[in-house]
Amino acid sequence: PLFNKFDPLPEGELRKEIEALASRLNFPLKKLYVVDGSKRSSHSNAYVFGFFKSKRIVIYDTLINQCTTEEIVAIVGHELGHWKKNHILRTLIAVQLQVLIIFYSFGLFVGERRMYNSFGMDETPVFIGLVFFQYLYQPLDSLLSFGSNVLSRKHEFEADAFSKKLGYAEQLRSGLIKLQIENKSVMNPDPLYSAFHYSHPPLVERLNAINDPEVAPKTD
């Protein structure tokens, strides 16, 4: 709200489709907003936020301009997949564990007198220990970041599969392609590089997963 303007999504086909999808999934939709993301860039997105029985869905105006109603509903279905599968809670727990590991490691490290002695220091000042820890922590940070990316990518695949099972496979495919083009993202990077650095799977991997016949859409 401080940097963007949030307006209620106007009445129309898109609003009806999203509300119908939310009702179908028993999603406690309280507000449905469109945000003026276009004043900053052409980047498109949609997301879900809120607590308990008061949830909101936010759609970028750029997404509305770039995609069809069916594609937007498919993308919202992906976002609702994150909610349905408790991905937000899992991510929050993972972040808290990461913070715990950082502080625990720092607690073990900061009082190690031999490290200070190797730099000609007789005392163990906490500030200097923090500076040393920032450098020595890098390998552990790389491992934790990789683990975080693995979890995030897993969640993205699961959310895509959820939207597909809702019956939006074709619309999700075309919507993701449009978003990738408009957001000017790399569509097929090196697999090893993307596995280590990307929190979201590359487009080609996501499309291949959506096309997986083992993930069958619902017939009802």
Coordinates of N, CA and C in Angstrom, one line a residue:
P1 N 0.8 -1.2 0.0 CA 0.0 0.0 0.0 C 0.8 1.3 0.0
L2 N 2.1 1.2 0.5 CA 2.9 2.4 0.6 C 3.4 2.8 -0.8
F3 N 3.7 1.8 -1.7 CA 4.3 2.1 -3.0 C 3.3 1.8 -4.2
N4 N 2.3 1.1 -3.9 CA 1.4 0.7 -5.0 C -0.1 1.0 -4.6
K5 N -0.9 1.1 -5.6 CA -2.3 1.3 -5.4 C -3.1 0.0 -5.6
F6 N -3.9 -0.4 -4.6 CA -4.6 -1.6 -4.6 C -6.1 -1.2 -4.8
D7 N -6.7 -1.7 -5.9 CA -8.1 -1.4 -6.1 C -8.9 -2.7 -6.2
P8 N -10.2 -2.8 -5.8 CA -10.9 -4.0 -6.0 C -11.0 -4.4 -7.5
L9 N -10.9 -5.6 -7.7 CA -11.0 -6.1 -9.1 C -12.5 -5.8 -9.6
P10 N -12.6 -5.1 -10.7 CA -14.0 -4.8 -11.2 C -14.8 -6.0 -11.4
E11 N -16.1 -5.8 -11.4 CA -17.1 -6.9 -11.7 C -16.9 -7.3 -13.1
G12 N -17.0 -8.6 -13.4 CA -16.9 -9.1 -14.8 C -16.6 -10.5 -14.8
E13 N -16.2 -11.0 -15.9 CA -16.0 -12.5 -16.1 C -14.8 -12.9 -15.3
L14 N -13.7 -12.2 -15.2 CA -12.5 -12.6 -14.5 C -12.8 -12.7 -13.0
R15 N -13.5 -11.7 -12.5 CA -13.9 -11.8 -11.0 C -14.8 -13.0 -10.7
K16 N -15.7 -13.2 -11.6 CA -16.6 -14.3 -11.4 C -15.9 -15.7 -11.4
E17 N -15.0 -15.8 -12.4 CA -14.2 -17.1 -12.5 C -13.3 -17.3 -11.3
I18 N -12.7 -16.2 -10.8 CA -11.8 -16.4 -9.6 C -12.6 -16.7 -8.4
E19 N -13.7 -16.0 -8.2 CA -14.5 -16.3 -7.0 C -15.1 -17.7 -7.1
A20 N -15.5 -18.2 -8.3 CA -16.0 -19.5 -8.4 C -14.9 -20.5 -8.1
L21 N -13.7 -20.3 -8.5 CA -12.5 -21.2 -8.2 C -12.3 -21.2 -6.7
A22 N -12.3 -20.0 -6.1 CA -12.0 -19.9 -4.6 C -13.1 -20.7 -3.9
S23 N -14.4 -20.6 -4.3 CA -15.5 -21.3 -3.7 C -15.3 -22.8 -3.8
R24 N -14.9 -23.2 -5.0 CA -14.7 -24.6 -5.3 C -13.7 -25.2 -4.4
L25 N -12.6 -24.5 -4.0 CA -11.6 -25.0 -3.2 C -11.8 -24.6 -1.7
N26 N -12.9 -24.0 -1.4 CA -13.2 -23.6 0.0 C -12.1 -22.6 0.5
F27 N -11.6 -21.8 -0.4 CA -10.6 -20.8 -0.1 C -11.4 -19.6 0.5
P28 N -11.0 -19.1 1.8 CA -11.7 -18.0 2.4 C -11.4 -16.7 1.8
L29 N -11.8 -16.4 0.6 CA -11.5 -15.2 -0.1 C -12.3 -14.0 0.5
K30 N -11.5 -13.0 1.0 CA -12.1 -11.8 1.6 C -12.1 -10.7 0.7
K31 N -11.0 -10.5 0.0 CA -10.8 -9.4 -0.9 C -10.1 -9.8 -2.2
L32 N -10.4 -9.2 -3.3 CA -9.8 -9.5 -4.6 C -9.4 -8.2 -5.2
Y33 N -8.0 -8.0 -5.2 CA -7.5 -6.7 -5.6 C -6.7 -6.8 -7.0
V34 N -6.6 -5.7 -7.6 CA -5.7 -5.5 -8.8 C -4.8 -4.4 -8.4
V35 N -3.5 -4.6 -8.6 CA -2.4 -3.6 -8.2 C -1.8 -3.0 -9.4
D36 N -1.4 -1.8 -9.3 CA -0.9 -1.0 -10.5 C 0.6 -1.3 -10.6
G37 N 1.0 -2.6 -10.8 CA 2.4 -2.9 -11.0 C 3.0 -2.3 -12.3
S38 N 2.2 -1.9 -13.2 CA 2.6 -1.4 -14.5 C 3.4 0.0 -14.4
K39 N 3.2 0.7 -13.3 CA 3.8 1.9 -13.1 C 5.3 1.8 -12.8
R40 N 5.7 0.5 -12.5 CA 7.1 0.3 -12.2 C 7.8 -0.5 -13.3
S41 N 7.1 -1.6 -13.8 CA 7.7 -2.4 -14.8 C 6.6 -3.2 -15.5
S42 N 6.9 -4.0 -16.5 CA 6.0 -4.9 -17.2 C 5.9 -6.3 -16.5
H43 N 6.6 -6.4 -15.4 CA 6.6 -7.7 -14.7 C 5.2 -8.1 -14.3
S44 N 4.8 -9.3 -14.5 CA 3.5 -9.8 -14.1 C 3.5 -10.8 -13.0
N45 N 2.5 -10.8 -12.2 CA 2.4 -11.8 -11.1 C 1.0 -11.8 -10.5
A46 N 0.8 -12.7 -9.7 CA -0.4 -12.8 -8.8 C 0.0 -13.5 -7.5
Y47 N -0.6 -13.2 -6.4 CA -0.2 -13.8 -5.2 C -1.4 -13.8 -4.2
V48 N -1.2 -14.6 -3.2 CA -2.2 -14.8 -2.2 C -1.6 -14.4 -0.8
F49 N -2.4 -13.7 0.0 CA -1.9 -13.4 1.4 C -3.0 -13.2 2.3
G50 N -2.7 -13.2 3.6 CA -3.7 -13.1 4.6 C -3.6 -14.1 5.7
F51 N -4.4 -14.0 6.7 CA -4.3 -14.9 7.9 C -5.7 -15.5 8.1
F52 N -5.6 -16.8 8.4 CA -6.8 -17.6 8.9 C -7.9 -17.5 7.9
K53 N -9.1 -16.9 8.3 CA -10.2 -16.9 7.4 C -10.4 -15.6 6.7
S54 N -9.3 -14.8 6.6 CA -9.3 -13.5 5.9 C -8.2 -13.5 4.9
K55 N -8.5 -14.0 3.7 CA -7.4 -14.2 2.7 C -7.7 -13.2 1.5
R56 N -6.7 -12.8 0.9 CA -6.8 -11.9 -0.2 C -6.0 -12.4 -1.4
I57 N -6.5 -12.1 -2.6 CA -5.8 -12.4 -3.9 C -5.5 -11.1 -4.5
V58 N -4.3 -11.0 -5.0 CA -3.8 -9.8 -5.7 C -3.3 -10.1 -7.0
I59 N -3.8 -9.4 -8.0 CA -3.4 -9.6 -9.4 C -2.8 -8.4 -10.0
Y60 N -1.7 -8.5 -10.6 CA -1.0 -7.3 -11.3 C -1.9 -6.9 -12.5
D61 N -1.9 -5.6 -12.7 CA -2.7 -5.1 -13.9 C -2.0 -5.5 -15.1
T62 N -0.6 -5.7 -15.1 CA 0.1 -6.2 -16.2 C -0.3 -7.6 -16.6
L63 N -0.6 -8.4 -15.6 CA -1.1 -9.8 -15.9 C -2.4 -9.7 -16.6
I64 N -3.3 -8.8 -16.2 CA -4.6 -8.7 -16.9 C -4.4 -8.3 -18.3
N65 N -3.5 -7.4 -18.6 CA -3.2 -6.9 -19.9 C -2.6 -7.9 -20.8
Q66 N -1.8 -8.8 -20.2 CA -1.0 -9.7 -21.0 C -1.6 -11.1 -21.3
C67 N -2.6 -11.5 -20.4 CA -3.1 -12.9 -20.5 C -4.6 -12.8 -20.6
T68 N -5.1 -14.0 -21.1 CA -6.6 -14.1 -21.2 C -7.2 -14.4 -19.8
T69 N -8.5 -14.4 -19.8 CA -9.2 -14.7 -18.5 C -8.8 -16.1 -18.0
E70 N -8.9 -17.1 -19.0 CA -8.6 -18.5 -18.6 C -7.2 -18.6 -18.1
E71 N -6.2 -17.9 -18.7 CA -4.8 -18.0 -18.3 C -4.6 -17.4 -16.9
I72 N -5.3 -16.3 -16.7 CA -5.2 -15.7 -15.3 C -5.7 -16.6 -14.3
V73 N -6.9 -17.2 -14.6 CA -7.5 -18.1 -13.6 C -6.6 -19.3 -13.4
A74 N -5.9 -19.8 -14.4 CA -4.9 -20.9 -14.2 C -3.8 -20.5 -13.3
I75 N -3.3 -19.3 -13.5 CA -2.2 -18.8 -12.7 C -2.6 -18.6 -11.2
V76 N -3.9 -18.1 -11.1 CA -4.4 -18.0 -9.7 C -4.6 -19.4 -9.1
G77 N -4.9 -20.4 -9.9 CA -5.0 -21.8 -9.5 C -3.7 -22.3 -9.0
H78 N -2.6 -21.9 -9.6 CA -1.3 -22.2 -9.2 C -1.0 -21.6 -7.8
E79 N -1.4 -20.3 -7.7 CA -1.1 -19.6 -6.4 C -2.0 -20.3 -5.3
L80 N -3.2 -20.7 -5.6 CA -4.0 -21.3 -4.6 C -3.5 -22.7 -4.3
G81 N -2.7 -23.3 -5.2 CA -2.1 -24.6 -4.9 C -1.0 -24.4 -3.8
H82 N -0.3 -23.3 -3.8 CA 0.6 -23.0 -2.7 C -0.1 -23.0 -1.3
W83 N -1.3 -22.4 -1.3 CA -2.1 -22.3 -0.1 C -2.6 -23.7 0.3
K84 N -3.2 -24.4 -0.7 CA -3.8 -25.7 -0.4 C -2.8 -26.7 0.2
K85 N -1.5 -26.6 -0.3 CA -0.5 -27.6 0.1 C 0.4 -27.0 1.2
N86 N 0.0 -25.9 1.8 CA 0.7 -25.4 3.0 C 2.1 -25.0 2.7
H87 N 2.4 -24.6 1.5 CA 3.8 -24.2 1.1 C 4.3 -23.0 1.9
I88 N 3.4 -22.1 2.2 CA 3.8 -20.9 2.9 C 4.3 -21.2 4.3
L89 N 3.6 -22.1 5.0 CA 3.9 -22.6 6.3 C 5.2 -23.4 6.2
R90 N 5.4 -24.2 5.3 CA 6.6 -25.0 5.1 C 7.8 -24.1 4.9
T91 N 7.6 -23.1 4.1 CA 8.7 -22.1 3.8 C 9.1 -21.3 5.0
L92 N 8.1 -20.9 5.8 CA 8.3 -20.2 7.0 C 9.1 -21.1 8.0
I93 N 8.7 -22.3 8.1 CA 9.5 -23.2 9.0 C 10.9 -23.4 8.6
A94 N 11.1 -23.5 7.3 CA 12.5 -23.7 6.7 C 13.3 -22.5 7.0
V95 N 12.7 -21.3 6.9 CA 13.4 -20.0 7.1 C 13.8 -20.0 8.6
Q96 N 12.9 -20.3 9.5 CA 13.2 -20.3 10.9 C 14.3 -21.3 11.3
L97 N 14.3 -22.5 10.6 CA 15.4 -23.4 10.9 C 16.7 -22.9 10.4
Q98 N 16.7 -22.2 9.2 CA 17.9 -21.6 8.7 C 18.5 -20.5 9.7
V99 N 17.6 -19.7 10.2 CA 18.0 -18.7 11.2 C 18.6 -19.3 12.4
L100 N 18.0 -20.4 12.9 CA 18.5 -21.2 14.0 C 19.9 -21.7 13.8
I101 N 20.1 -22.3 12.6 CA 21.4 -22.8 12.2 C 22.4 -21.7 12.2
I102 N 22.1 -20.5 11.7 CA 23.0 -19.4 11.6 C 23.4 -19.0 13.1
F103 N 22.5 -18.8 13.9 CA 22.8 -18.3 15.3 C 23.5 -19.4 16.1
Y104 N 23.1 -20.7 15.9 CA 23.8 -21.7 16.6 C 25.3 -21.8 16.1
S105 N 25.5 -21.7 14.8 CA 26.9 -21.8 14.3 C 27.7 -20.6 14.8
F106 N 27.1 -19.4 14.9 CA 27.8 -18.2 15.4 C 28.1 -18.4 16.8
G107 N 27.2 -19.0 17.6 CA 27.5 -19.2 19.0 C 28.6 -20.2 19.2
L108 N 28.8 -21.2 18.4 CA 29.9 -22.1 18.5 C 31.2 -21.4 18.1
F109 N 31.1 -20.5 17.1 CA 32.3 -20.0 16.5 C 32.9 -18.8 17.3
V110 N 32.0 -17.9 17.8 CA 32.4 -16.6 18.3 C 33.4 -16.7 19.5
G111 N 33.3 -17.8 20.2 CA 34.1 -17.9 21.4 C 35.4 -18.8 21.2
E112 N 35.7 -19.1 19.9 CA 36.8 -20.0 19.6 C 38.1 -19.1 19.7
R113 N 38.8 -19.2 20.8 CA 39.9 -18.4 21.1 C 41.1 -18.6 20.1
R114 N 41.3 -19.9 19.7 CA 42.4 -20.2 18.8 C 42.3 -19.4 17.5
M115 N 41.1 -19.1 17.0 CA 40.9 -18.3 15.8 C 41.5 -16.9 16.0
Y116 N 41.1 -16.3 17.1 CA 41.6 -14.9 17.4 C 43.1 -14.9 17.6
N117 N 43.6 -16.0 18.3 CA 45.1 -16.1 18.5 C 45.8 -16.2 17.2
S118 N 45.2 -16.8 16.2 CA 45.9 -16.9 14.9 C 46.0 -15.6 14.1
F119 N 45.2 -14.6 14.6 CA 45.3 -13.3 14.0 C 46.1 -12.3 15.0
G120 N 46.7 -12.9 16.0 CA 47.5 -12.1 16.9 C 46.7 -11.4 18.0
M121 N 45.5 -11.9 18.3 CA 44.6 -11.2 19.2 C 44.5 -12.1 20.5
D122 N 44.7 -11.4 21.6 CA 44.6 -12.1 22.9 C 43.1 -12.1 23.4
E123 N 42.3 -11.2 23.0 CA 40.9 -11.1 23.4 C 40.0 -11.7 22.3
T124 N 38.7 -11.8 22.7 CA 37.7 -12.4 21.7 C 36.6 -11.4 21.6
P125 N 36.8 -10.3 21.0 CA 35.7 -9.3 20.8 C 34.6 -9.8 19.9
V126 N 33.4 -9.7 20.3 CA 32.3 -10.2 19.5 C 32.2 -9.6 18.1
F127 N 32.4 -8.3 18.0 CA 32.3 -7.6 16.7 C 33.3 -8.2 15.7
I128 N 34.6 -8.4 16.2 CA 35.6 -9.0 15.3 C 35.2 -10.5 15.0
G129 N 34.6 -11.2 15.9 CA 34.2 -12.5 15.7 C 33.1 -12.6 14.6
L130 N 32.2 -11.6 14.6 CA 31.1 -11.5 13.6 C 31.7 -11.3 12.2
V131 N 32.7 -10.4 12.1 CA 33.4 -10.2 10.8 C 34.0 -11.5 10.3
F132 N 34.7 -12.2 11.2 CA 35.3 -13.5 10.8 C 34.3 -14.5 10.4
F133 N 33.2 -14.5 11.1 CA 32.1 -15.5 10.9 C 31.5 -15.2 9.5
Q134 N 31.4 -14.0 9.1 CA 30.8 -13.7 7.8 C 31.5 -14.3 6.7
Y135 N 32.8 -14.4 6.8 CA 33.6 -15.0 5.8 C 33.6 -16.5 5.8
L136 N 33.7 -17.1 7.0 CA 33.8 -18.5 7.2 C 32.4 -19.1 7.0
Y137 N 31.4 -18.3 7.1 CA 30.0 -18.8 7.0 C 29.6 -19.1 5.5
Q138 N 30.3 -18.5 4.6 CA 29.9 -18.6 3.2 C 29.7 -20.0 2.7
P139 N 30.5 -21.0 2.9 CA 30.2 -22.4 2.5 C 28.9 -22.9 3.0
L140 N 28.7 -22.7 4.3 CA 27.4 -23.1 4.9 C 26.2 -22.4 4.3
D141 N 26.4 -21.1 4.0 CA 25.3 -20.3 3.4 C 25.0 -20.8 2.0
S142 N 26.0 -21.2 1.3 CA 25.8 -21.8 0.0 C 24.9 -23.1 0.0
L143 N 25.2 -23.9 1.0 CA 24.5 -25.1 1.2 C 23.0 -24.9 1.6
L144 N 22.9 -23.9 2.5 CA 21.5 -23.6 3.0 C 20.7 -22.9 1.9
S145 N 21.3 -22.1 1.0 CA 20.7 -21.5 -0.1 C 20.2 -22.5 -1.1
F146 N 21.1 -23.5 -1.3 CA 20.8 -24.5 -2.3 C 19.6 -25.3 -1.8
G147 N 19.6 -25.7 -0.5 CA 18.5 -26.4 0.1 C 17.2 -25.6 0.0
S148 N 17.3 -24.3 0.2 CA 16.1 -23.4 0.1 C 15.6 -23.4 -1.3
N149 N 16.4 -23.4 -2.3 CA 16.0 -23.4 -3.7 C 15.4 -24.7 -4.1
V150 N 16.0 -25.8 -3.6 CA 15.4 -27.1 -3.8 C 13.9 -27.2 -3.3
L151 N 13.7 -26.7 -2.1 CA 12.4 -26.7 -1.5 C 11.4 -25.8 -2.3
S152 N 11.9 -24.6 -2.7 CA 11.1 -23.7 -3.5 C 10.7 -24.2 -4.8
R153 N 11.7 -24.9 -5.5 CA 11.4 -25.5 -6.8 C 10.4 -26.6 -6.7
K154 N 10.5 -27.4 -5.6 CA 9.6 -28.5 -5.4 C 8.2 -27.9 -5.2
H155 N 8.0 -26.8 -4.5 CA 6.7 -26.2 -4.3 C 6.2 -25.7 -5.6
E156 N 7.0 -25.1 -6.5 CA 6.5 -24.6 -7.7 C 6.0 -25.8 -8.6
F157 N 6.7 -26.9 -8.7 CA 6.2 -28.0 -9.4 C 4.9 -28.5 -8.9
E158 N 4.8 -28.6 -7.6 CA 3.5 -29.0 -6.9 C 2.4 -28.1 -7.2
A159 N 2.6 -26.8 -7.2 CA 1.6 -25.8 -7.5 C 1.1 -25.9 -8.9
D160 N 2.1 -26.1 -9.9 CA 1.7 -26.3 -11.3 C 0.9 -27.6 -11.4
A161 N 1.3 -28.6 -10.8 CA 0.5 -29.9 -10.9 C -0.9 -29.7 -10.3
F162 N -1.0 -28.9 -9.2 CA -2.3 -28.6 -8.6 C -3.2 -27.9 -9.6
S163 N -2.7 -26.9 -10.3 CA -3.5 -26.1 -11.3 C -3.9 -27.0 -12.4
K164 N -3.0 -27.9 -12.8 CA -3.3 -28.9 -13.9 C -4.4 -29.8 -13.5
K165 N -4.4 -30.3 -12.3 CA -5.4 -31.2 -11.8 C -6.8 -30.4 -11.7
L166 N -6.8 -29.1 -11.6 CA -8.0 -28.4 -11.6 C -8.6 -28.3 -13.1
G167 N -7.8 -28.7 -14.0 CA -8.2 -28.6 -15.4 C -7.7 -27.5 -16.2
Y168 N -6.6 -26.9 -15.8 CA -6.1 -25.7 -16.4 C -4.7 -25.9 -17.1
A169 N -4.4 -27.1 -17.5 CA -3.1 -27.4 -18.0 C -2.7 -26.6 -19.2
E170 N -3.6 -26.5 -20.2 CA -3.3 -25.8 -21.4 C -3.2 -24.3 -21.1
Q171 N -4.1 -23.8 -20.3 CA -4.1 -22.4 -20.0 C -2.9 -22.0 -19.2
L172 N -2.5 -22.9 -18.3 CA -1.3 -22.6 -17.5 C 0.0 -22.6 -18.4
R173 N 0.0 -23.5 -19.3 CA 1.2 -23.6 -20.2 C 1.3 -22.3 -21.0
S174 N 0.2 -21.8 -21.6 CA 0.3 -20.6 -22.4 C 0.5 -19.4 -21.6
G175 N -0.1 -19.4 -20.4 CA 0.1 -18.2 -19.5 C 1.6 -18.1 -19.0
L176 N 2.2 -19.3 -18.7 CA 3.6 -19.2 -18.2 C 4.5 -18.8 -19.3
I177 N 4.2 -19.2 -20.6 CA 5.1 -18.7 -21.7 C 5.0 -17.2 -21.9
K178 N 3.8 -16.7 -21.8 CA 3.6 -15.2 -21.9 C 4.3 -14.5 -20.8
L179 N 4.2 -15.0 -19.6 CA 4.9 -14.4 -18.4 C 6.4 -14.4 -18.6
Q180 N 6.9 -15.5 -19.1 CA 8.3 -15.6 -19.3 C 8.8 -14.6 -20.3
I181 N 8.1 -14.5 -21.4 CA 8.4 -13.5 -22.4 C 8.4 -12.1 -21.9
E182 N 7.3 -11.7 -21.3 CA 7.1 -10.4 -20.8 C 8.1 -10.0 -19.7
N183 N 8.4 -11.0 -18.8 CA 9.3 -10.7 -17.7 C 10.8 -10.9 -18.2
K184 N 11.0 -11.2 -19.5 CA 12.3 -11.3 -20.0 C 13.2 -12.2 -19.3
S185 N 12.7 -13.4 -18.9 CA 13.5 -14.4 -18.1 C 14.1 -15.4 -19.1
V186 N 15.2 -16.0 -18.6 CA 15.9 -17.0 -19.4 C 15.0 -18.3 -19.4
M187 N 14.7 -18.8 -20.6 CA 13.7 -19.9 -20.7 C 14.4 -21.3 -20.4
N188 N 15.6 -21.4 -20.9 CA 16.2 -22.8 -20.8 C 17.7 -22.6 -20.4
P189 N 18.0 -22.2 -19.1 CA 19.4 -22.1 -18.7 C 20.1 -23.4 -18.5
D190 N 21.3 -23.3 -18.2 CA 22.1 -24.6 -17.9 C 21.5 -25.2 -16.6
P191 N 21.2 -26.5 -16.7 CA 20.5 -27.2 -15.6 C 21.2 -27.2 -14.3
L192 N 22.5 -27.3 -14.3 CA 23.3 -27.2 -13.0 C 23.3 -25.8 -12.5
Y193 N 23.4 -24.8 -13.3 CA 23.4 -23.4 -12.8 C 22.0 -23.1 -12.3
S194 N 21.0 -23.5 -13.0 CA 19.6 -23.1 -12.5 C 19.3 -23.9 -11.2
A195 N 19.7 -25.2 -11.1 CA 19.5 -26.0 -9.9 C 20.1 -25.3 -8.7
F196 N 21.2 -24.7 -8.8 CA 21.9 -24.1 -7.7 C 21.4 -22.6 -7.4
H197 N 21.1 -21.9 -8.4 CA 20.8 -20.5 -8.3 C 19.4 -20.1 -8.4
Y198 N 18.5 -20.9 -9.0 CA 17.1 -20.4 -9.3 C 16.2 -20.9 -8.2
S199 N 15.4 -20.1 -7.7 CA 14.3 -20.5 -6.7 C 13.1 -21.0 -7.4
H200 N 13.0 -20.7 -8.7 CA 11.9 -21.2 -9.6 C 12.4 -22.1 -10.7
P201 N 11.8 -23.2 -11.0 CA 12.3 -24.0 -12.2 C 12.2 -23.2 -13.5
P202 N 13.2 -23.4 -14.4 CA 13.1 -22.8 -15.7 C 11.8 -23.2 -16.4
L203 N 11.4 -22.4 -17.4 CA 10.2 -22.6 -18.1 C 10.1 -24.0 -18.8
V204 N 11.2 -24.4 -19.4 CA 11.2 -25.7 -20.1 C 10.9 -26.8 -19.1
E205 N 11.5 -26.8 -18.0 CA 11.3 -27.8 -17.0 C 9.8 -27.8 -16.5
R206 N 9.3 -26.7 -16.3 CA 7.9 -26.6 -15.9 C 6.9 -27.1 -16.9
L207 N 7.2 -26.7 -18.2 CA 6.3 -27.2 -19.2 C 6.4 -28.7 -19.4
N208 N 7.6 -29.3 -19.3 CA 7.8 -30.7 -19.3 C 7.0 -31.4 -18.2
A209 N 7.0 -30.8 -17.0 CA 6.3 -31.4 -15.9 C 4.8 -31.3 -16.1
I210 N 4.4 -30.2 -16.6 CA 2.9 -30.1 -16.9 C 2.5 -31.1 -17.9
N211 N 3.3 -31.4 -18.9 CA 3.0 -32.4 -19.9 C 3.1 -33.8 -19.4
D212 N 3.6 -34.0 -18.2 CA 3.8 -35.4 -17.7 C 2.4 -36.1 -17.6
P213 N 2.3 -37.2 -18.3 CA 1.0 -37.9 -18.3 C 0.6 -38.5 -16.9
E214 N 1.6 -38.6 -16.0 CA 1.3 -39.2 -14.7 C 0.6 -38.2 -13.8
V215 N 0.6 -36.9 -14.2 CA -0.1 -35.9 -13.4 C -1.4 -35.7 -14.2
A216 N -2.4 -36.5 -13.9 CA -3.6 -36.4 -14.7 C -4.6 -35.4 -14.1
P217 N -5.2 -34.6 -15.0 CA -6.2 -33.6 -14.6 C -7.5 -34.3 -14.0
K218 N -8.2 -33.6 -13.2 CA -9.5 -34.2 -12.7 C -10.5 -34.2 -13.8
T219 N -11.3 -35.2 -13.8 CA -12.4 -35.4 -14.8 C -13.7 -34.9 -14.3
D220 N -13.8 -34.6 -13.0 CA -15.1 -34.1 -12.5 C -15.3 -32.6 -12.7

